[in-house]
Amino acid sequence: SSSRITLSGRKLVALLALLVSSPLILYSRLEKKKLVDGIFVISLQGSTSADKRNEGRLDAFKEKWHHSCGGAAPQIHHCPGVIDARRGYGLTISLLQCLERAKQMDLEVNVIFEDDARLFERPESLYFCDAEKRRNMLWSGLPEDSFITFLGGHSWKYQNADEDGTDVTNSNAANSIQFRETSFSYGAYGFAVSRQSLDLLLDTIRGDIANGWRDEDGILHKEFLSPEKSWYHAVHNLGKKMYAVHPLIVWHEGGFSNTWKKDRGSITGEEGNDIGGGIRGVAQGG
């Protein structure tokens, strides 16, 4: 009789242990499947008050990314663009709304593109097509002190550079993707911000919209906004750094610019780094 009770007791303990562990196992599996990043695309397509040249641009973004990724393009979230007559305000407000939406999703890495960002045709860029590769090949090496990591841009000036102008890599990644600390660049058409820096970026953007922004000389501007220039100025007070991936992930396709109200050439960001010499990374044509 006592042996039967002992055996039954053991079965009961085993059953209870299984019941307790099952939710933990299920939770662990769900955590592994949880998205670590989100990709957001700002576009004025569909806005009735936008310039007609914005029509089809979000569709073109999706089509060209699908083509580059071989039909396996990542899921994207459309952030409707905002129109504002003041230069830079429309984009800045669009960024704010997009990042506020990203914050609600509680992602580890938040990726923002404009709808004219295009993937380079090289293996490092095509990592972006697959969530696992983005996690292992990109975000695993993201520097912890990163405020913003640019995935594209132009007119680069690197913080750590040799006397001959060769930039020095600052990277935690044990693969072909590197992260280079940068002290100046133009272009906010592709960047990533981690969960740890998201609130700081949101506060910076809200301050720019409400009060204007200060340039590298400390001069306050309210008549127009320049997001990336403001970020470079703000980062010095935040204990963070600005980085650019190397090689760059995206380039900027030429076309109508809503900021400048005119057509502009394509920008790869790989034409040169000498901003003083007038090189701004523009390649005419597609």
GROMACS .gro file of C-alpha atoms in nm:
model
  286
    1SER     CA    1   0.000   0.000   0.000
    2SER     CA    2   0.277   0.247   0.093
    3SER     CA    3   0.470   0.161  -0.228
    4ARG     CA    4   0.159   0.238  -0.433
    5ILE     CA    5   0.124   0.572  -0.258
    6THR     CA    6   0.492   0.649  -0.322
    7LEU     CA    7   0.458   0.560  -0.691
    8SER     CA    8   0.145   0.765  -0.724
    9GLY     CA    9   0.317   1.051  -0.548
   10ARG     CA   10   0.604   1.036  -0.791
   11LYS     CA   11   0.365   1.039  -1.085
   12LEU     CA   12   0.186   1.337  -0.935
   13VAL     CA   13   0.512   1.527  -0.890
   14ALA     CA   14   0.614   1.448  -1.249
   15LEU     CA   15   0.276   1.560  -1.377
   16LEU     CA   16   0.292   1.885  -1.184
   17ALA     CA   17   0.644   1.950  -1.310
   18LEU     CA   18   0.525   1.895  -1.668
   19LEU     CA   19   0.234   2.133  -1.623
   20VAL     CA   20   0.460   2.400  -1.475
   21SER     CA   21   0.731   2.366  -1.739
   22SER     CA   22   0.502   2.353  -2.043
   23PRO     CA   23   0.413   2.725  -2.036
   24LEU     CA   24   0.784   2.806  -1.989
   25ILE     CA   25   0.878   2.592  -2.288
   26LEU     CA   26   0.603   2.753  -2.496
   27TYR     CA   27   0.710   3.101  -2.381
   28SER     CA   28   1.072   3.024  -2.472
   29ARG     CA   29   0.970   2.915  -2.820
   30LEU     CA   30   0.761   3.225  -2.867
   31GLU     CA   31   1.048   3.445  -2.751
   32LYS     CA   32   1.278   3.290  -3.011
   33LYS     CA   33   1.023   3.371  -3.281
   34LYS     CA   34   0.969   3.725  -3.156
   35LEU     CA   35   1.081   3.988  -3.404
   36VAL     CA   36   1.388   4.172  -3.284
   37ASP     CA   37   1.354   4.450  -3.539
   38GLY     CA   38   1.093   4.636  -3.739
   39ILE     CA   39   1.130   4.804  -4.077
   40PHE     CA   40   0.936   5.126  -4.136
   41VAL     CA   41   0.909   5.318  -4.462
   42ILE     CA   42   0.803   5.682  -4.482
   43SER     CA   43   0.609   5.761  -4.798
   44LEU     CA   44   0.367   6.026  -4.923
   45GLN     CA   45   0.204   5.781  -5.162
   46GLY     CA   46  -0.170   5.800  -5.113
   47SER     CA   47  -0.167   6.153  -4.972
   48THR     CA   48  -0.414   6.363  -5.171
   49SER     CA   49  -0.231   6.689  -5.097
   50ALA     CA   50   0.117   6.560  -5.191
   51ASP     CA   51   0.294   6.637  -5.516
   52LYS     CA   52   0.171   6.394  -5.784
   53ARG     CA   53   0.527   6.269  -5.832
   54ASN     CA   54   0.490   6.082  -5.503
   55GLU     CA   55   0.237   5.843  -5.654
   56GLY     CA   56   0.367   5.490  -5.689
   57ARG     CA   57   0.681   5.548  -5.483
   58LEU     CA   58   0.589   5.310  -5.201
   59ASP     CA   59   0.491   5.049  -5.461
   60ALA     CA   60   0.828   5.103  -5.633
   61PHE     CA   61   1.009   5.061  -5.299
   62LYS     CA   62   0.839   4.726  -5.240
   63GLU     CA   63   0.888   4.609  -5.598
   64LYS     CA   64   1.259   4.689  -5.609
   65TRP     CA   65   1.325   4.540  -5.265
   66HIS     CA   66   1.141   4.223  -5.369
   67HIS     CA   67   1.356   4.212  -5.681
   68SER     CA   68   1.678   4.256  -5.483
   69CYS     CA   69   1.573   3.997  -5.226
   70GLY     CA   70   1.456   3.742  -5.480
   71GLY     CA   71   1.097   3.762  -5.367
   72ALA     CA   72   1.187   3.725  -4.997
   73ALA     CA   73   1.170   4.092  -4.901
   74PRO     CA   74   1.116   4.169  -4.531
   75GLN     CA   75   0.785   4.284  -4.394
   76ILE     CA   76   0.760   4.662  -4.387
   77HIS     CA   77   0.535   4.905  -4.204
   78HIS     CA   78   0.418   5.210  -4.398
   79CYS     CA   79   0.445   5.542  -4.216
   80PRO     CA   80   0.238   5.807  -4.399
   81GLY     CA   81   0.444   6.114  -4.475
   82VAL     CA   82   0.350   6.460  -4.346
   83ILE     CA   83   0.337   6.771  -4.563
   84ASP     CA   84   0.466   7.100  -4.422
   85ALA     CA   85   0.564   7.408  -4.621
   86ARG     CA   86   0.867   7.470  -4.398
   87ARG     CA   87   1.178   7.289  -4.521
   88GLY     CA   88   1.256   6.980  -4.320
   89TYR     CA   89   0.950   6.999  -4.096
   90GLY     CA   90   0.745   6.750  -4.297
   91LEU     CA   91   1.017   6.486  -4.282
   92THR     CA   92   1.094   6.553  -3.916
   93ILE     CA   93   0.729   6.524  -3.811
   94SER     CA   94   0.701   6.208  -4.022
   95LEU     CA   95   1.003   6.063  -3.842
   96LEU     CA   96   0.851   6.148  -3.504
   97GLN     CA   97   0.520   5.978  -3.582
   98CYS     CA   98   0.695   5.676  -3.730
   99LEU     CA   99   0.927   5.632  -3.433
  100GLU     CA  100   0.639   5.675  -3.187
  101ARG     CA  101   0.463   5.391  -3.368
  102ALA     CA  102   0.781   5.182  -3.350
  103LYS     CA  103   0.808   5.246  -2.976
  104GLN     CA  104   0.465   5.093  -2.921
  105MET     CA  105   0.594   4.770  -3.077
  106ASP     CA  106   0.882   4.750  -2.824
  107LEU     CA  107   1.141   4.632  -3.076
  108GLU     CA  108   1.510   4.584  -3.008
  109VAL     CA  109   1.607   4.768  -3.327
  110ASN     CA  110   1.396   5.019  -3.520
  111VAL     CA  111   1.483   5.071  -3.887
  112ILE     CA  112   1.360   5.375  -4.080
  113PHE     CA  113   1.376   5.418  -4.457
  114GLU     CA  114   1.249   5.679  -4.697
  115ASP     CA  115   1.070   5.532  -4.997
  116ASP     CA  116   1.358   5.609  -5.234
  117ALA     CA  117   1.611   5.393  -5.043
  118ARG     CA  118   1.744   5.102  -5.250
  119LEU     CA  119   1.956   4.803  -5.153
  120PHE     CA  120   2.305   4.777  -5.298
  121GLU     CA  121   2.350   4.456  -5.497
  122ARG     CA  122   2.608   4.295  -5.269
  123PRO     CA  123   2.597   4.023  -5.002
  124GLU     CA  124   2.617   4.263  -4.706
  125SER     CA  125   2.311   4.455  -4.824
  126LEU     CA  126   2.119   4.138  -4.901
  127TYR     CA  127   2.156   4.029  -4.538
  128PHE     CA  128   1.870   4.272  -4.491
  129CYS     CA  129   1.634   4.039  -4.677
  130ASP     CA  130   1.636   3.782  -4.396
  131ALA     CA  131   1.547   3.845  -4.031
  132GLU     CA  132   1.793   3.585  -3.900
  133LYS     CA  133   2.079   3.732  -4.102
  134ARG     CA  134   1.992   4.084  -3.990
  135ARG     CA  135   2.005   3.966  -3.631
  136ASN     CA  136   2.329   3.766  -3.663
  137MET     CA  137   2.522   3.971  -3.916
  138LEU     CA  138   2.409   4.325  -3.829
  139TRP     CA  139   2.240   4.382  -3.495
  140SER     CA  140   2.464   4.141  -3.302
  141GLY     CA  141   2.753   4.381  -3.364
  142LEU     CA  142   2.567   4.707  -3.308
  143PRO     CA  143   2.780   4.918  -3.071
  144GLU     CA  144   2.615   4.964  -2.732
  145ASP     CA  145   2.687   5.338  -2.733
  146SER     CA  146   2.519   5.393  -3.070
  147PHE     CA  147   2.271   5.681  -3.083
  148ILE     CA  148   2.195   5.633  -3.451
  149THR     CA  149   2.351   5.393  -3.701
  150PHE     CA  150   2.323   5.512  -4.059
  151LEU     CA  151   2.258   5.247  -4.324
  152GLY     CA  152   2.305   5.501  -4.602
  153GLY     CA  153   2.409   5.864  -4.645
  154HIS     CA  154   2.678   6.073  -4.807
  155SER     CA  155   2.953   6.331  -4.749
  156TRP     CA  156   3.094   6.125  -4.466
  157LYS     CA  157   3.339   6.260  -4.214
  158TYR     CA  158   3.467   5.991  -3.981
  159GLN     CA  159   3.554   6.061  -3.621
  160ASN     CA  160   3.857   5.833  -3.607
  161ALA     CA  161   4.072   5.886  -3.913
  162ASP     CA  162   4.438   5.846  -3.997
  163GLU     CA  163   4.635   6.142  -4.125
  164ASP     CA  164   4.595   6.017  -4.481
  165GLY     CA  165   4.219   6.031  -4.441
  166THR     CA  166   4.166   5.659  -4.405
  167ASP     CA  167   3.895   5.598  -4.149
  168VAL     CA  168   3.951   5.362  -3.860
  169THR     CA  169   3.697   5.091  -3.801
  170ASN     CA  170   3.514   5.075  -3.468
  171SER     CA  171   3.324   4.750  -3.470
  172ASN     CA  172   3.210   4.466  -3.251
  173ALA     CA  173   3.104   4.248  -3.543
  174ALA     CA  174   3.306   3.938  -3.627
  175ASN     CA  175   3.199   3.944  -3.993
  176SER     CA  176   3.214   4.160  -4.304
  177ILE     CA  177   2.980   4.425  -4.161
  178GLN     CA  178   3.166   4.697  -3.972
  179PHE     CA  179   3.055   5.003  -3.779
  180ARG     CA  180   3.246   5.328  -3.827
  181GLU     CA  181   3.207   5.621  -3.593
  182THR     CA  182   3.108   5.927  -3.794
  183SER     CA  183   3.108   6.295  -3.699
  184PHE     CA  184   2.924   6.431  -4.002
  185SER     CA  185   2.710   6.319  -4.295
  186TYR     CA  186   2.401   6.409  -4.493
  187GLY     CA  187   2.094   6.196  -4.550
  188ALA     CA  188   1.835   6.034  -4.322
  189TYR     CA  189   1.696   5.797  -4.584
  190GLY     CA  190   1.814   5.486  -4.401
  191PHE     CA  191   1.910   5.444  -4.035
  192ALA     CA  192   1.865   5.221  -3.732
  193VAL     CA  193   1.810   5.312  -3.368
  194SER     CA  194   1.815   5.067  -3.079
  195ARG     CA  195   1.555   5.041  -2.806
  196GLN     CA  196   1.807   5.192  -2.562
  197SER     CA  197   1.841   5.511  -2.768
  198LEU     CA  198   1.486   5.546  -2.897
  199ASP     CA  199   1.355   5.771  -2.619
  200LEU     CA  200   1.659   5.998  -2.650
  201LEU     CA  201   1.598   6.033  -3.023
  202LEU     CA  202   1.227   6.099  -2.972
  203ASP     CA  203   1.303   6.373  -2.718
  204THR     CA  204   1.556   6.530  -2.957
  205ILE     CA  205   1.307   6.534  -3.245
  206ARG     CA  206   1.027   6.675  -3.029
  207GLY     CA  207   1.261   6.950  -2.912
  208ASP     CA  208   1.356   7.040  -3.271
  209ILE     CA  209   0.992   7.067  -3.377
  210ALA     CA  210   0.895   7.276  -3.074
  211ASN     CA  211   1.201   7.496  -3.035
  212GLY     CA  212   1.419   7.468  -3.345
  213TRP     CA  213   1.764   7.310  -3.364
  214ARG     CA  214   2.123   7.419  -3.312
  215ASP     CA  215   2.396   7.364  -3.567
  216GLU     CA  216   2.760   7.276  -3.505
  217ASP     CA  217   2.832   7.642  -3.419
  218GLY     CA  218   2.548   7.656  -3.168
  219ILE     CA  219   2.331   7.880  -3.387
  220LEU     CA  220   1.958   7.827  -3.339
  221HIS     CA  221   1.743   7.764  -3.649
  222LYS     CA  222   1.364   7.768  -3.653
  223GLU     CA  223   1.284   7.852  -4.014
  224PHE     CA  224   1.391   7.505  -4.130
  225LEU     CA  225   1.494   7.173  -3.979
  226SER     CA  226   1.787   6.948  -4.064
  227PRO     CA  227   1.738   6.620  -3.874
  228GLU     CA  228   2.077   6.458  -3.918
  229LYS     CA  229   2.270   6.781  -3.849
  230SER     CA  230   2.069   6.828  -3.531
  231TRP     CA  231   2.143   6.470  -3.425
  232TYR     CA  232   2.515   6.516  -3.473
  233HIS     CA  233   2.503   6.826  -3.252
  234ALA     CA  234   2.284   6.662  -2.985
  235VAL     CA  235   2.486   6.342  -2.952
  236HIS     CA  236   2.771   6.520  -2.770
  237ASN     CA  237   2.546   6.582  -2.469
  238LEU     CA  238   2.397   6.232  -2.463
  239GLY     CA  239   2.702   6.018  -2.401
  240LYS     CA  240   2.638   5.838  -2.729
  241LYS     CA  241   2.803   5.810  -3.071
  242MET     CA  242   2.695   5.814  -3.434
  243TYR     CA  243   2.791   5.523  -3.657
  244ALA     CA  244   2.767   5.422  -4.021
  245VAL     CA  245   2.770   5.064  -4.142
  246HIS     CA  246   3.045   4.962  -4.381
  247PRO     CA  247   2.980   4.876  -4.650
  248LEU     CA  248   2.664   5.084  -4.675
  249ILE     CA  249   2.338   4.893  -4.700
  250VAL     CA  250   2.129   5.136  -4.907
  251TRP     CA  251   2.167   5.413  -5.164
  252HIS     CA  252   1.925   5.692  -5.256
  253GLU     CA  253   1.754   5.669  -5.594
  254GLY     CA  254   1.722   5.993  -5.788
  255GLY     CA  255   1.388   6.164  -5.840
  256PHE     CA  256   1.166   6.435  -5.699
  257SER     CA  257   1.273   6.563  -5.357
  258ASN     CA  258   0.988   6.672  -5.129
  259THR     CA  259   1.240   6.858  -4.912
  260TRP     CA  260   1.399   7.058  -5.194
  261LYS     CA  261   1.093   7.069  -5.428
  262LYS     CA  262   1.295   6.963  -5.731
  263ASP     CA  263   1.446   6.658  -5.898
  264ARG     CA  264   1.778   6.540  -5.761
  265GLY     CA  265   2.030   6.282  -5.879
  266SER     CA  266   2.095   5.944  -5.723
  267ILE     CA  267   2.319   5.933  -5.416
  268THR     CA  268   2.531   5.632  -5.331
  269GLY     CA  269   2.745   5.784  -5.057
  270GLU     CA  270   3.054   5.607  -5.193
  271GLU     CA  271   3.184   5.874  -5.431
  272GLY     CA  272   3.403   6.043  -5.170
  273ASN     CA  273   3.432   6.176  -4.816
  274ASP     CA  274   3.573   6.524  -4.876
  275ILE     CA  275   3.283   6.757  -4.796
  276GLY     CA  276   3.512   7.055  -4.818
  277GLY     CA  277   3.598   6.966  -5.177
  278GLY     CA  278   3.241   6.972  -5.293
  279ILE     CA  279   3.195   6.594  -5.314
  280ARG     CA  280   2.844   6.520  -5.195
  281GLY     CA  281   2.804   6.162  -5.313
  282VAL     CA  282   2.586   6.232  -5.615
  283ALA     CA  283   2.586   6.001  -5.914
  284GLN     CA  284   2.364   6.127  -6.195
  285GLY     CA  285   2.119   5.878  -6.333
  286GLY     CA  286   1.964   5.565  -6.184
   0.00000   0.00000   0.00000
